[in-house]
Structure formats: structure tokens, C-alpha cells
PDB file of C-alpha atoms and ligand atoms in Angstrom:
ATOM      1  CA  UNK A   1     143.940  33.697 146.115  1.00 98.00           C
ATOM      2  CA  UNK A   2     142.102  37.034 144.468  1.00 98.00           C
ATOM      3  CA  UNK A   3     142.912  39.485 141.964  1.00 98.00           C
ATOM      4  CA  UNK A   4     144.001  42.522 143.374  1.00 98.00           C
ATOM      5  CA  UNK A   5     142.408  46.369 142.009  1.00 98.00           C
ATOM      6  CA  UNK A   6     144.738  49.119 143.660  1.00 98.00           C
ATOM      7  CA  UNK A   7     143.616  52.896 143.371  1.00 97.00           C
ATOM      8  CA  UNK A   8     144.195  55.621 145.641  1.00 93.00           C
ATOM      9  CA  UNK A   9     140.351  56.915 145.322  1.00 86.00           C
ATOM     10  CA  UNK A  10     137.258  56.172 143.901  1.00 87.00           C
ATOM     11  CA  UNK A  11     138.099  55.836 139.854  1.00 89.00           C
ATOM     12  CA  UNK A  12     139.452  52.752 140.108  1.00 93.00           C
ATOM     13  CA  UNK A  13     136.036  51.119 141.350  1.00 94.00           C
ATOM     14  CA  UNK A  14     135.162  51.816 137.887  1.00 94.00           C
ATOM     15  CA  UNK A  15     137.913  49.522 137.142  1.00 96.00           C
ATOM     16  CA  UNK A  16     137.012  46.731 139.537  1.00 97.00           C
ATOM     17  CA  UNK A  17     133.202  46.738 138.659  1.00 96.00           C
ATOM     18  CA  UNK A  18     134.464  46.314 134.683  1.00 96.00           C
ATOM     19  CA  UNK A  19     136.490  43.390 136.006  1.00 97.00           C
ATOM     20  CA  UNK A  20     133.634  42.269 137.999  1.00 96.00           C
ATOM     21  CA  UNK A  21     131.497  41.742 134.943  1.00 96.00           C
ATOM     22  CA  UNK A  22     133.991  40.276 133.199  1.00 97.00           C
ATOM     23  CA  UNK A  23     134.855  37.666 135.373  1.00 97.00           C
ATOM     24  CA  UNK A  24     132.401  37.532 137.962  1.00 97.00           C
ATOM     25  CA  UNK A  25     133.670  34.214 139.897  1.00 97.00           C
ATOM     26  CA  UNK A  26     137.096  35.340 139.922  1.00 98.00           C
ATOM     27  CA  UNK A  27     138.042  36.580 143.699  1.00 98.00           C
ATOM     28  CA  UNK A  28     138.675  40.564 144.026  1.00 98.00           C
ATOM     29  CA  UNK A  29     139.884  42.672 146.483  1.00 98.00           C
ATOM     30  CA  UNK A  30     139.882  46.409 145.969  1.00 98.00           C
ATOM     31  CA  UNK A  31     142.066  48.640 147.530  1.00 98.00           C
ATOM     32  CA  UNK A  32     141.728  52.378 147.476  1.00 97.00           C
ATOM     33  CA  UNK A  33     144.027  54.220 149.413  1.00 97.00           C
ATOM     34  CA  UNK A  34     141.436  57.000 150.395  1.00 95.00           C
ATOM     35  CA  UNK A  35     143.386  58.420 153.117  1.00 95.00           C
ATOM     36  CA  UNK A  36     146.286  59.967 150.856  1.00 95.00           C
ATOM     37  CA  UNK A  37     144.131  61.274 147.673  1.00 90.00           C
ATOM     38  CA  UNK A  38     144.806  62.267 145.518  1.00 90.00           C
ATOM     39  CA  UNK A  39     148.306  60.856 145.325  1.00 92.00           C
ATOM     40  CA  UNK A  40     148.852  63.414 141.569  1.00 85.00           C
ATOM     41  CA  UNK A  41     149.946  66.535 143.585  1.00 80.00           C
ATOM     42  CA  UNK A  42     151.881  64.569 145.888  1.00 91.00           C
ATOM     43  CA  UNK A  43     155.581  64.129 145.802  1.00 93.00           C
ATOM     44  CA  UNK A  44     157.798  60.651 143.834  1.00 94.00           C
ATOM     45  CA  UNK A  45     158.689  59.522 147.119  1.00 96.00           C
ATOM     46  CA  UNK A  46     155.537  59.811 148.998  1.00 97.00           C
ATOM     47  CA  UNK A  47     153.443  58.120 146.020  1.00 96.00           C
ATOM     48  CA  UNK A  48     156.280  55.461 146.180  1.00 97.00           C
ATOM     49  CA  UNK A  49     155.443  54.986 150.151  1.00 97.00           C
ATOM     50  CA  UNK A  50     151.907  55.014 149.678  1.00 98.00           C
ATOM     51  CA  UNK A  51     151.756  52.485 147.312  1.00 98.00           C
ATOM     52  CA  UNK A  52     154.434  49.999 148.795  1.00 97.00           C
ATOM     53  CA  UNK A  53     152.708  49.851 151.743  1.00 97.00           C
ATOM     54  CA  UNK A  54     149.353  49.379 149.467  1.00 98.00           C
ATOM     55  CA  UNK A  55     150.802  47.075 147.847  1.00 98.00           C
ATOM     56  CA  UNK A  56     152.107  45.313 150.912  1.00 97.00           C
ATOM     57  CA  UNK A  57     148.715  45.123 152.758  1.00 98.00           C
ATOM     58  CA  UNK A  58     147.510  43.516 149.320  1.00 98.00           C
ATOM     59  CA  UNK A  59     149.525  40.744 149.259  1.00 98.00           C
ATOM     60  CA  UNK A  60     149.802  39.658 152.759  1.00 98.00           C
ATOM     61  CA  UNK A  61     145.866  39.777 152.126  1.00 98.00           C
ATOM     62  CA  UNK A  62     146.296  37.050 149.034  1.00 98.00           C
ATOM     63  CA  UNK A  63     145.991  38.948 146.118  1.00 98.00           C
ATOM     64  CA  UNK A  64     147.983  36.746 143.758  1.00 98.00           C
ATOM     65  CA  UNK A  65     148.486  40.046 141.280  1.00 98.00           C
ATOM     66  CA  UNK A  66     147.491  43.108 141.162  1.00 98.00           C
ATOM     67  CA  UNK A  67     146.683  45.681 138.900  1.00 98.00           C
ATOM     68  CA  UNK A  68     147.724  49.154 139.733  1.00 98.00           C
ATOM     69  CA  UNK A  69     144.691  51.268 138.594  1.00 97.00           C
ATOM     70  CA  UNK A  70     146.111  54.354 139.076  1.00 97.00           C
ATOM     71  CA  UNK A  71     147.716  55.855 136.544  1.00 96.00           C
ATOM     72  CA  UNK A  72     149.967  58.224 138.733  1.00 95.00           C
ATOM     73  CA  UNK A  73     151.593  54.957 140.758  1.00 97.00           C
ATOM     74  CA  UNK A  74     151.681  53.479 137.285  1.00 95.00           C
ATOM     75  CA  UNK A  75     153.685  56.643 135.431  1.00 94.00           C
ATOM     76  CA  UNK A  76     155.653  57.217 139.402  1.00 93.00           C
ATOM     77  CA  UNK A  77     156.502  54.315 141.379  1.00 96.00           C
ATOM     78  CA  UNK A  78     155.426  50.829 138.768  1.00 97.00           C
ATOM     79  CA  UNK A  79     159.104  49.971 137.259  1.00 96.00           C
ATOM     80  CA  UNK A  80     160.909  50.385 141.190  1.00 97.00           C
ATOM     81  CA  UNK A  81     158.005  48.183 142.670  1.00 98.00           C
ATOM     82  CA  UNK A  82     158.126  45.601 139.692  1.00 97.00           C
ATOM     83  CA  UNK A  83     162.238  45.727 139.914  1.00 97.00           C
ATOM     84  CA  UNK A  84     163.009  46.837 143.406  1.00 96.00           C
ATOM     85  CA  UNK A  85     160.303  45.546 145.836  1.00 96.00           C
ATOM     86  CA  UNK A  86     158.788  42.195 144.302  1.00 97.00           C
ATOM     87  CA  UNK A  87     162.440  40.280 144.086  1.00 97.00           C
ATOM     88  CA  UNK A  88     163.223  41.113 147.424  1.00 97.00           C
ATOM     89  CA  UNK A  89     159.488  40.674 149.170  1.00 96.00           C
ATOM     90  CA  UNK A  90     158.220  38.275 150.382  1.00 97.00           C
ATOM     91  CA  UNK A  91     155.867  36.831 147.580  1.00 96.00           C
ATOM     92  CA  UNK A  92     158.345  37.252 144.840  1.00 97.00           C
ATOM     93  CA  UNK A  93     156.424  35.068 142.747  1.00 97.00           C
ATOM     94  CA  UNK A  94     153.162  37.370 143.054  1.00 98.00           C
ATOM     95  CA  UNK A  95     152.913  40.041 140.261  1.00 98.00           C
ATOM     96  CA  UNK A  96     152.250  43.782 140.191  1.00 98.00           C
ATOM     97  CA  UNK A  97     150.570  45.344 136.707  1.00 98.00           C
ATOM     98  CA  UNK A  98     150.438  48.981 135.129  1.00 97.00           C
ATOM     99  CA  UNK A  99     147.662  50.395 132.957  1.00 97.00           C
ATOM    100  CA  UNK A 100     149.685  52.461 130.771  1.00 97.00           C
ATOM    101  CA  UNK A 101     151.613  50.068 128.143  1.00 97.00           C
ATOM    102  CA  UNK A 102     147.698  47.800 128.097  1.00 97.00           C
ATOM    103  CA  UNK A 103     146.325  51.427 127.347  1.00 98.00           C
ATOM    104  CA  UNK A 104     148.990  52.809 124.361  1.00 98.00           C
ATOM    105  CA  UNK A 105     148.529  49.391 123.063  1.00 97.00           C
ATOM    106  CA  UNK A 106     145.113  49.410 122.569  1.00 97.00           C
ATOM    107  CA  UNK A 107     145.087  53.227 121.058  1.00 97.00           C
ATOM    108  CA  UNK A 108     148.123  51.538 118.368  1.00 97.00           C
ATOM    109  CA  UNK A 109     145.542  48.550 117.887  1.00 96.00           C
ATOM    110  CA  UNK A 110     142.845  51.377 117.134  1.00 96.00           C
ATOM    111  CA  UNK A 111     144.732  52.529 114.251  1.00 97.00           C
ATOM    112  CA  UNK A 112     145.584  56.325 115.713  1.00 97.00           C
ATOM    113  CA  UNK A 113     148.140  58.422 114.813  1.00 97.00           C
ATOM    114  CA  UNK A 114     147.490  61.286 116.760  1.00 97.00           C
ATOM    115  CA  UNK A 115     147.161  61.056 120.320  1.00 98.00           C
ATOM    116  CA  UNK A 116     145.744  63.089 123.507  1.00 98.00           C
ATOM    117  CA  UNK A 117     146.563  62.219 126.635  1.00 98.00           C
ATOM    118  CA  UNK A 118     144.807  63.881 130.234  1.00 98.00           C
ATOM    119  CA  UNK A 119     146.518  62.451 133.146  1.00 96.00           C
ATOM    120  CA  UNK A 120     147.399  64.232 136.517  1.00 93.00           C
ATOM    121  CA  UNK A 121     150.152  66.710 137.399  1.00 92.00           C
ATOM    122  CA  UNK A 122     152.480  63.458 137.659  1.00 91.00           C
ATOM    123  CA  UNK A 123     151.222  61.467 135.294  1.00 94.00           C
ATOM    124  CA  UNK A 124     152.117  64.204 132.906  1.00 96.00           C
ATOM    125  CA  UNK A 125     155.737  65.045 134.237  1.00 94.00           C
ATOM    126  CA  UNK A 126     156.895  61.452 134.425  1.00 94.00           C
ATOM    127  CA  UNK A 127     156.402  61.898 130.435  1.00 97.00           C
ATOM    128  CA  UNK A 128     156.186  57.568 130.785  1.00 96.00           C
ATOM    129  CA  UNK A 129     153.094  57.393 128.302  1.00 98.00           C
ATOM    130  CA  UNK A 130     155.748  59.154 125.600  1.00 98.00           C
ATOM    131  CA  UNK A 131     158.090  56.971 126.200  1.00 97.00           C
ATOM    132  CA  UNK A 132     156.370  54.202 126.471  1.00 97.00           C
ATOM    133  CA  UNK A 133     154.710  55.073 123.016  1.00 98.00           C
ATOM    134  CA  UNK A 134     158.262  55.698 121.649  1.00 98.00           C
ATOM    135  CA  UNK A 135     159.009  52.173 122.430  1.00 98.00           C
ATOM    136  CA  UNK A 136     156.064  50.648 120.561  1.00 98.00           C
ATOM    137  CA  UNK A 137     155.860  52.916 117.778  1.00 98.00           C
ATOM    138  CA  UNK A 138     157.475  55.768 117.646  1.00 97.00           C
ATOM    139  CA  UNK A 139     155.750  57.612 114.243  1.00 97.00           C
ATOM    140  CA  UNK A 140     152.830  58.019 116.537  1.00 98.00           C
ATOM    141  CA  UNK A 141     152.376  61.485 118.189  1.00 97.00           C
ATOM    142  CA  UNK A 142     151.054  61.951 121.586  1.00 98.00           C
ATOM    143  CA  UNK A 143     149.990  65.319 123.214  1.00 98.00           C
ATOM    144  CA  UNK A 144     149.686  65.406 126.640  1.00 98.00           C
ATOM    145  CA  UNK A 145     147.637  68.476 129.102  1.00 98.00           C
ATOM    146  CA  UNK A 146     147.765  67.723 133.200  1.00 97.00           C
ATOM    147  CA  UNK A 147     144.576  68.420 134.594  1.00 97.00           C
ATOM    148  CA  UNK A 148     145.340  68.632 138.167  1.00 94.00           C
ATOM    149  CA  UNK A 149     141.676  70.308 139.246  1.00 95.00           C
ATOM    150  CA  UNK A 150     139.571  67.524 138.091  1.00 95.00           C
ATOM    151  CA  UNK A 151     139.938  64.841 140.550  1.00 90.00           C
ATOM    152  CA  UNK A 152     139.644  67.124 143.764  1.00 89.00           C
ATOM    153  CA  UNK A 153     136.447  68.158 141.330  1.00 91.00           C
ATOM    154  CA  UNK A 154     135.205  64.726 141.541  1.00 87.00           C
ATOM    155  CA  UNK A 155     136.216  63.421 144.947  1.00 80.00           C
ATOM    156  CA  UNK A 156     134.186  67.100 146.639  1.00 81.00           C
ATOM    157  CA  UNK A 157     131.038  66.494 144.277  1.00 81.00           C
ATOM    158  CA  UNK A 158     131.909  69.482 142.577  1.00 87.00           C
ATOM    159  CA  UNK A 159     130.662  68.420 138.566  1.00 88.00           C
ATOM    160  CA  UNK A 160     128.445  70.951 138.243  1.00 92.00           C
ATOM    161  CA  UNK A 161     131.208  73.146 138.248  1.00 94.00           C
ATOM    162  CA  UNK A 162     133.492  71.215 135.901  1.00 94.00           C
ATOM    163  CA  UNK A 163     132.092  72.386 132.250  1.00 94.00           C
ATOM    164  CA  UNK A 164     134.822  75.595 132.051  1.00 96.00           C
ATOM    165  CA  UNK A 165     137.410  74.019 133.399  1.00 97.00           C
ATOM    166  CA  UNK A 166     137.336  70.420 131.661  1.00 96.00           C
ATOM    167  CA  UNK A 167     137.519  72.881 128.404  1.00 96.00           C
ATOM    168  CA  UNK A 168     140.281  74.482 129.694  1.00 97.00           C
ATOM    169  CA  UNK A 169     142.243  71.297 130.027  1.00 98.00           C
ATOM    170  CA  UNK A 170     140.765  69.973 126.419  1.00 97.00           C
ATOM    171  CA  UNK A 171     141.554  72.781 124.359  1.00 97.00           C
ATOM    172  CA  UNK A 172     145.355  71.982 123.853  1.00 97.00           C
ATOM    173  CA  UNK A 173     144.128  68.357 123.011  1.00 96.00           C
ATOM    174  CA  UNK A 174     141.808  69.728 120.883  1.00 94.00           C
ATOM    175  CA  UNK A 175     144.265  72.417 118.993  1.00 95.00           C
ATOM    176  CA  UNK A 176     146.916  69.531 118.313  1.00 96.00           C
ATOM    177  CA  UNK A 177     144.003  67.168 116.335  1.00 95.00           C
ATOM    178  CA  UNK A 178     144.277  64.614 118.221  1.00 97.00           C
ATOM    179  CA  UNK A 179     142.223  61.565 117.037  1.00 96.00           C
ATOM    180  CA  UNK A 180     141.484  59.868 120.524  1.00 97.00           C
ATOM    181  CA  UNK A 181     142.219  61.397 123.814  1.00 98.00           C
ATOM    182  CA  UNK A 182     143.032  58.958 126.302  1.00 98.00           C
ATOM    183  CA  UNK A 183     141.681  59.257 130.198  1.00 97.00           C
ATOM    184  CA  UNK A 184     145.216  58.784 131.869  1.00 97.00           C
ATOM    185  CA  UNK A 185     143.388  58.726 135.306  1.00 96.00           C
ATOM    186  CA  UNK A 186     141.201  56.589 136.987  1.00 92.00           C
ATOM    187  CA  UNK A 187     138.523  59.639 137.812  1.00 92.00           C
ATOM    188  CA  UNK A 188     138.465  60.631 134.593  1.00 95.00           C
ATOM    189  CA  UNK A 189     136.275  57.671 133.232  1.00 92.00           C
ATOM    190  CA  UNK A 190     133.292  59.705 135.111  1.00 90.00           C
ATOM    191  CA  UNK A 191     134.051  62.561 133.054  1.00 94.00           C
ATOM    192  CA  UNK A 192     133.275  60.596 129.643  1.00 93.00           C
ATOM    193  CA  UNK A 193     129.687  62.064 128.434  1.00 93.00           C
ATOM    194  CA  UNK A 194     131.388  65.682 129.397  1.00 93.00           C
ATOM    195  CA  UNK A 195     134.183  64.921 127.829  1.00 96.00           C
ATOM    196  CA  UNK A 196     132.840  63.158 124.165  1.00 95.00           C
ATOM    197  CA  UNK A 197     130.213  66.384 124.074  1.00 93.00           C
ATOM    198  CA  UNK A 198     133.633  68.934 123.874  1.00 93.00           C
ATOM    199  CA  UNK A 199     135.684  66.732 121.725  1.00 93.00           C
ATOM    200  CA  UNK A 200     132.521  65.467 119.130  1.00 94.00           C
ATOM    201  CA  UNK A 201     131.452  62.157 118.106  1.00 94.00           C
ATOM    202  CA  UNK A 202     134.511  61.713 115.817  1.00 94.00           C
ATOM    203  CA  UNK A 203     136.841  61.256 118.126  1.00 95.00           C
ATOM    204  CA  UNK A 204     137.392  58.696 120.438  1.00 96.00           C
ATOM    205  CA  UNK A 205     137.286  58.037 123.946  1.00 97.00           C
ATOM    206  CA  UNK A 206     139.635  55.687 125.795  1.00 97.00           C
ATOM    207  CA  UNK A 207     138.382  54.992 129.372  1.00 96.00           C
ATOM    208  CA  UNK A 208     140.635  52.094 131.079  1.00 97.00           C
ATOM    209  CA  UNK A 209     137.678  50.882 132.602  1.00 95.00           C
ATOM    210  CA  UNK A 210     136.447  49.870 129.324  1.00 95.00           C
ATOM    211  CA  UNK A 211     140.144  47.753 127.757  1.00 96.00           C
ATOM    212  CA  UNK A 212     141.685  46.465 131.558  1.00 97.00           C
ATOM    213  CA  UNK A 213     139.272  43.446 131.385  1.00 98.00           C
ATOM    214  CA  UNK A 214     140.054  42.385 128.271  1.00 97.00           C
ATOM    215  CA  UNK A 215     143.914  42.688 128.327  1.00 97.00           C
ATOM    216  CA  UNK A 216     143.539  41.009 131.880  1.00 98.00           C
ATOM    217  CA  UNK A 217     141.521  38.069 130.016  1.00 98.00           C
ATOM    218  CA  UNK A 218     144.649  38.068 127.694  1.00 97.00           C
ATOM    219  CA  UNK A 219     147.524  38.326 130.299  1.00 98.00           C
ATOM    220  CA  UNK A 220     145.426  35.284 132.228  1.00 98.00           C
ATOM    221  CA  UNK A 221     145.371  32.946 129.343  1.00 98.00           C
ATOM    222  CA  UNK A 222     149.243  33.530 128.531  1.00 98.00           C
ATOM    223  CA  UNK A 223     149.774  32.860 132.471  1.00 98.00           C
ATOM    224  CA  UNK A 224     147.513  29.913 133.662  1.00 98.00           C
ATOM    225  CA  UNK A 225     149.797  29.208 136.472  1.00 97.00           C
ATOM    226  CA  UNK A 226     148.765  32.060 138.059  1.00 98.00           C
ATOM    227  CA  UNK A 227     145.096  31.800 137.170  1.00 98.00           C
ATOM    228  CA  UNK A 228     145.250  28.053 138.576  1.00 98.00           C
ATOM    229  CA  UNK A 229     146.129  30.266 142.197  1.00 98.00           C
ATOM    230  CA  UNK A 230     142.580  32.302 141.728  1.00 98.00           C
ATOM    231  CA  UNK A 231     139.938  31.438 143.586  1.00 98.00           C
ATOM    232  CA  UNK A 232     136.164  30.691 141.734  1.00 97.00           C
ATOM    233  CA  UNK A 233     134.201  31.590 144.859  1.00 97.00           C
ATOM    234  CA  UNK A 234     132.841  35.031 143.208  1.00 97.00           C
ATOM    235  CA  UNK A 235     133.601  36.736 146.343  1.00 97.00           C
ATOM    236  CA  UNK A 236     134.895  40.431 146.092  1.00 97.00           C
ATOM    237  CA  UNK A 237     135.785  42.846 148.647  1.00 97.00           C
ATOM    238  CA  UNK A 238     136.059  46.182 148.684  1.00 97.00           C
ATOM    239  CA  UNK A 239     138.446  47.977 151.347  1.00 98.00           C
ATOM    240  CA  UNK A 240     139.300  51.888 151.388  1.00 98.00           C
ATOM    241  CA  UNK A 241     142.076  53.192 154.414  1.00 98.00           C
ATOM    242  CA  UNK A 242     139.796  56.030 154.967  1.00 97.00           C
ATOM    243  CA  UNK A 243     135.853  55.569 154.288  1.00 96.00           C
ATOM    244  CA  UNK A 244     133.521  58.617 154.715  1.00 92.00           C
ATOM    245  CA  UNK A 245     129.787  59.433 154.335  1.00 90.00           C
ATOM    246  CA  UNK A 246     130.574  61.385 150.582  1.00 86.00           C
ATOM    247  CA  UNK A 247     132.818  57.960 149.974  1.00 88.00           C
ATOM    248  CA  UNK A 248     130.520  55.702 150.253  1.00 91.00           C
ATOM    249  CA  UNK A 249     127.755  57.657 148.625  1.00 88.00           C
ATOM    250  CA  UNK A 250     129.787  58.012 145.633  1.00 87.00           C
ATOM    251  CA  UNK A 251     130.801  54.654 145.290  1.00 91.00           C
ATOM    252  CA  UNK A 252     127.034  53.001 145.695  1.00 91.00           C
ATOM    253  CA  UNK A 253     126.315  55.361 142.693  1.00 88.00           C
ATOM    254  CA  UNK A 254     128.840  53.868 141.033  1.00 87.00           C
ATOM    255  CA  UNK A 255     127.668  50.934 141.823  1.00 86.00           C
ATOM    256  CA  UNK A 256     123.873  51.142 142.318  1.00 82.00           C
ATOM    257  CA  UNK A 257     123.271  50.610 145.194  1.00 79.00           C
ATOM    258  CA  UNK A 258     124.947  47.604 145.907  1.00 76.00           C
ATOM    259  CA  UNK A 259     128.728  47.529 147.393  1.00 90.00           C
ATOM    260  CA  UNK A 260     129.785  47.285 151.073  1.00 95.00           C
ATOM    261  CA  UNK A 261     132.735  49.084 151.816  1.00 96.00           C
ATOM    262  CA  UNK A 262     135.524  48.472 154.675  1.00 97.00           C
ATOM    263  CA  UNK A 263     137.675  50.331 156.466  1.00 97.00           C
ATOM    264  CA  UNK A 264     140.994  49.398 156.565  1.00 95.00           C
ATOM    265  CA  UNK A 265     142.167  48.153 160.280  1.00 90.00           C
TER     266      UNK A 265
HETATM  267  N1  DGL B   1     143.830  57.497 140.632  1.00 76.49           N
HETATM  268  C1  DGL B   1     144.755  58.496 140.180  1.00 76.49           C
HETATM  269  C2  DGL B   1     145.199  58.216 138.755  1.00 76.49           C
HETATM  270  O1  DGL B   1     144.656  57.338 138.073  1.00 76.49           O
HETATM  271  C3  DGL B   1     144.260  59.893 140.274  1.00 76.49           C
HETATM  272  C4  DGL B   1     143.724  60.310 141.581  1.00 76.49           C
HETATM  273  C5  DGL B   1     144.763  60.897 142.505  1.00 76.49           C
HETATM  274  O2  DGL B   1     145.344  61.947 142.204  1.00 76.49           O
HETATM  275  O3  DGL B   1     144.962  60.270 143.526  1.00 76.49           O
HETATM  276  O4  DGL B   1     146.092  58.872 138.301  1.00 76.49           O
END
């Protein structure tokens, strides 16, 4: 069986690759569900749809859990798939993981008070990383901007562009002193040089890309029954439900050069 990386576009390669190096003999499938990006501007239900059905394919392809990269499916539709779905499935013994309490967590281990968060339009609205935060500590602050521009930014190669408006977003961040802003969406971890040069070297960054491994190495050592169902044969696969020239251009930079990319059937 594999581990399963679920993103509706490109960010959460970022994701997979950082899992990749972490444990490279480890089976992977990635999933990005490139034919409904971006799923922030999109209504609860439809992101709910999307991702069961994601989620779905995933399993019935042996993914013995996966780990919802995106941060929107993760504020939006997590707790009903985790509560809802999985009992009732058919692999009710498979299991379905969120970025956002791994993420908070590792902020609280950081020792900040103060937090920023930049997440998508729904990301935002679900409020779920303040009430997550609430639940863990709740003497820590957390300010939180949308940034809805920045992934359509990304997806249409539009960075060269993205200076004024990445500002824009910031600036609230910035006002409330926040000590570490936190990259509530899976894009955003390609934004991290332009986003360190607004904020200054004094504050800090935190990209998923760079803490999923390492609280995946953690949830696999508490859980060796289902790290005994992994396969060692290093074999990863990448699969998007829409793959087009920019796609696939994008993702070998991410990648140098070296990722094959299917199209879902
Ligand atoms: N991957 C999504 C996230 O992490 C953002 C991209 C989208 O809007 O689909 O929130």
C-alpha cells in the first residue's frame, strides 16, 4: 500500500517531494485535483464533492492514508470526511490527515505568541486555524488576511506581477506584529523568498512543506500497524485529473526536471 499526497493543484507537489526526501522507499501517490482549481473560491459543498471523490479514487488506488495537503479541504470538508465518510466507506480502517493542527503545533513548539496566518478565501472564513489554536492554547493570538489572488497568480505564471499585491495581503499581518506568519496554502510555499524579503529576517516563515515530513515520521512511529501496510518499493506516482502543457512545466521546475505526470482515466 502507498502514502497518499492529496492537493487540488500544484502546491502540494511541494509537499510530496518533502516527503519524498524524507522517506524515499516509502510508496506515494499524488493526487492533484487539477481540473477543479482552485477549490478556495469555490463553494462548502462543492470542495466537499471534490474531495470525496479524491479521496475515493485514492483509496480504491491503495493509499493506506492520506494526507490532505490542501489547506482549504483541510479548514472545509476534513472533520465530515474523517467522521462522516471513513466509518461508512469502504476502507474504514484507512486514514485521512489535515495539515492544520501538525502546523499550529509546530508554531506553539516554536515558542510564538503572535501569529499570522495567509490562507485562501475559505481557509480564512472557516476561522478552523482559530479554533483550532483556541484548543491548544488559547493565550496565543492569531491574525488571519485571505489572499484569494495569489494562487490564480501562481497557477497562470503570473509572479512577476505578484510584488504589490503579496504586500497588500501582508500588510495587516505585518500591522498586528505578528512573529511568524504561517503559509495556510499549499501555493504559498513558492511565495517564500517574496514573502521573508516583506516581512524581514526576524520573522519567521512556516511553509508546510518544510514540518509535514517530520510530523508524518512522528504519526508513523506512534502507528506501526499502518506503516507495516506501506510498501518499501520507492515507487511514487504522480496523477493530476486535468494535466496541461503550463502543468507540467511548472511541476518539472518544481521538480527539476524529473517527474512524469498522469492523467487521471
Ligand atoms: N491547495 C489549496 C490550499 O492549500 C489552494 C489552492 C486552491 O485554491 O485550490 O488551500
Amino acid at each position: 500500500m502507498k502514502i497518499g499526497v492529496f492537493d487540488s493543484g500544484l502546491g502540494g507537489l511541494l509537499i510530496a517531494k518533502a516527503i519524498r526526501t524524507r522517506f524515499p522507499d516509502l510508496d506515494m501517490l499524488y493526487f492533484g485535483d487539477t481540473l477543479h482549481l482552485p477549490y478556495g473560491n469555490r463553494s462548502p459543498e462543492a470542495i466537499y464533492e471534490y474531495a470525496h471523490r479524491a479521496i475515493d479514487y485514492m483509496f480504491a488506488h491503495e493509499c493506506r492514508l492520506i494526507i490532505v495537503a490542501c489547506n482549504t479541504v483541510s479548514a472545509t470538508a476534513l472533520r465530515k470526511l474523517q467522521q462522516q465518510y471513513l466509518p461508512v466507506s469502504p476502507w474504514p480502517d484507512r486514514r485521512i490527515l489535515g495539515v492544520v493542527v501538525p502546523t499550529l503545533e509546530t508554531a506553539i513548539e516554536r515558542g510564538h505568541k503572535k501569529i499570522g496566518l495567509l490562507g485562501t478565501n475559505h481557509t480564512v472564513r472557516s476561522d478552523i486555524y482559530r479554533q483550532e489554536l483556541q484548543k491548544l492554547d488559547p493565550e496565543i493570538s492569531i491574525t488571519q488576511n485571505a489572499a484569494p489572488l495569489l494562487v490564480p497568480m501562481i497557477e497562470n505564471d503570473g509572479l512577476e506581477w505578484i510584488s504589490p499585491i503579496l504586500e497588500y495581503y501582508l500588510q495587516p499581518l505585518a500591522s498586528a506584529d505578528c512573529e511568524c506568519i504561517i503559509l495556510g496554502c499549499t501555493h504559498y510555499a513558492l511565495l517564500q523568498d517574496a514573502i521573508q524579503n516583506f516581512i524581514g529576517r526576524d520573522k519567521t516563515i512556516i511553509s508546510q512543506d518544510r514540518i509535514i515530513p517530520e510530523k508524518l515520521a512522528d504519526y508513523l512511529m506512534r502507528h506501526p500497524e499502518i506503516m507495516k501496510d506501506i510498501s518499501h518499493s520507492g515507487q511514487a506516482r504522480y496523477i493530476v485529473s486535468d494535466l496541461t502543457e503550463s502543468y507540467m512545466k511548472a511541476a518539472s521546475d518544481l521538480y527539476g526536471g524529473s517527474i512524469t505526470i498522469e492523467r487521471k482515466e
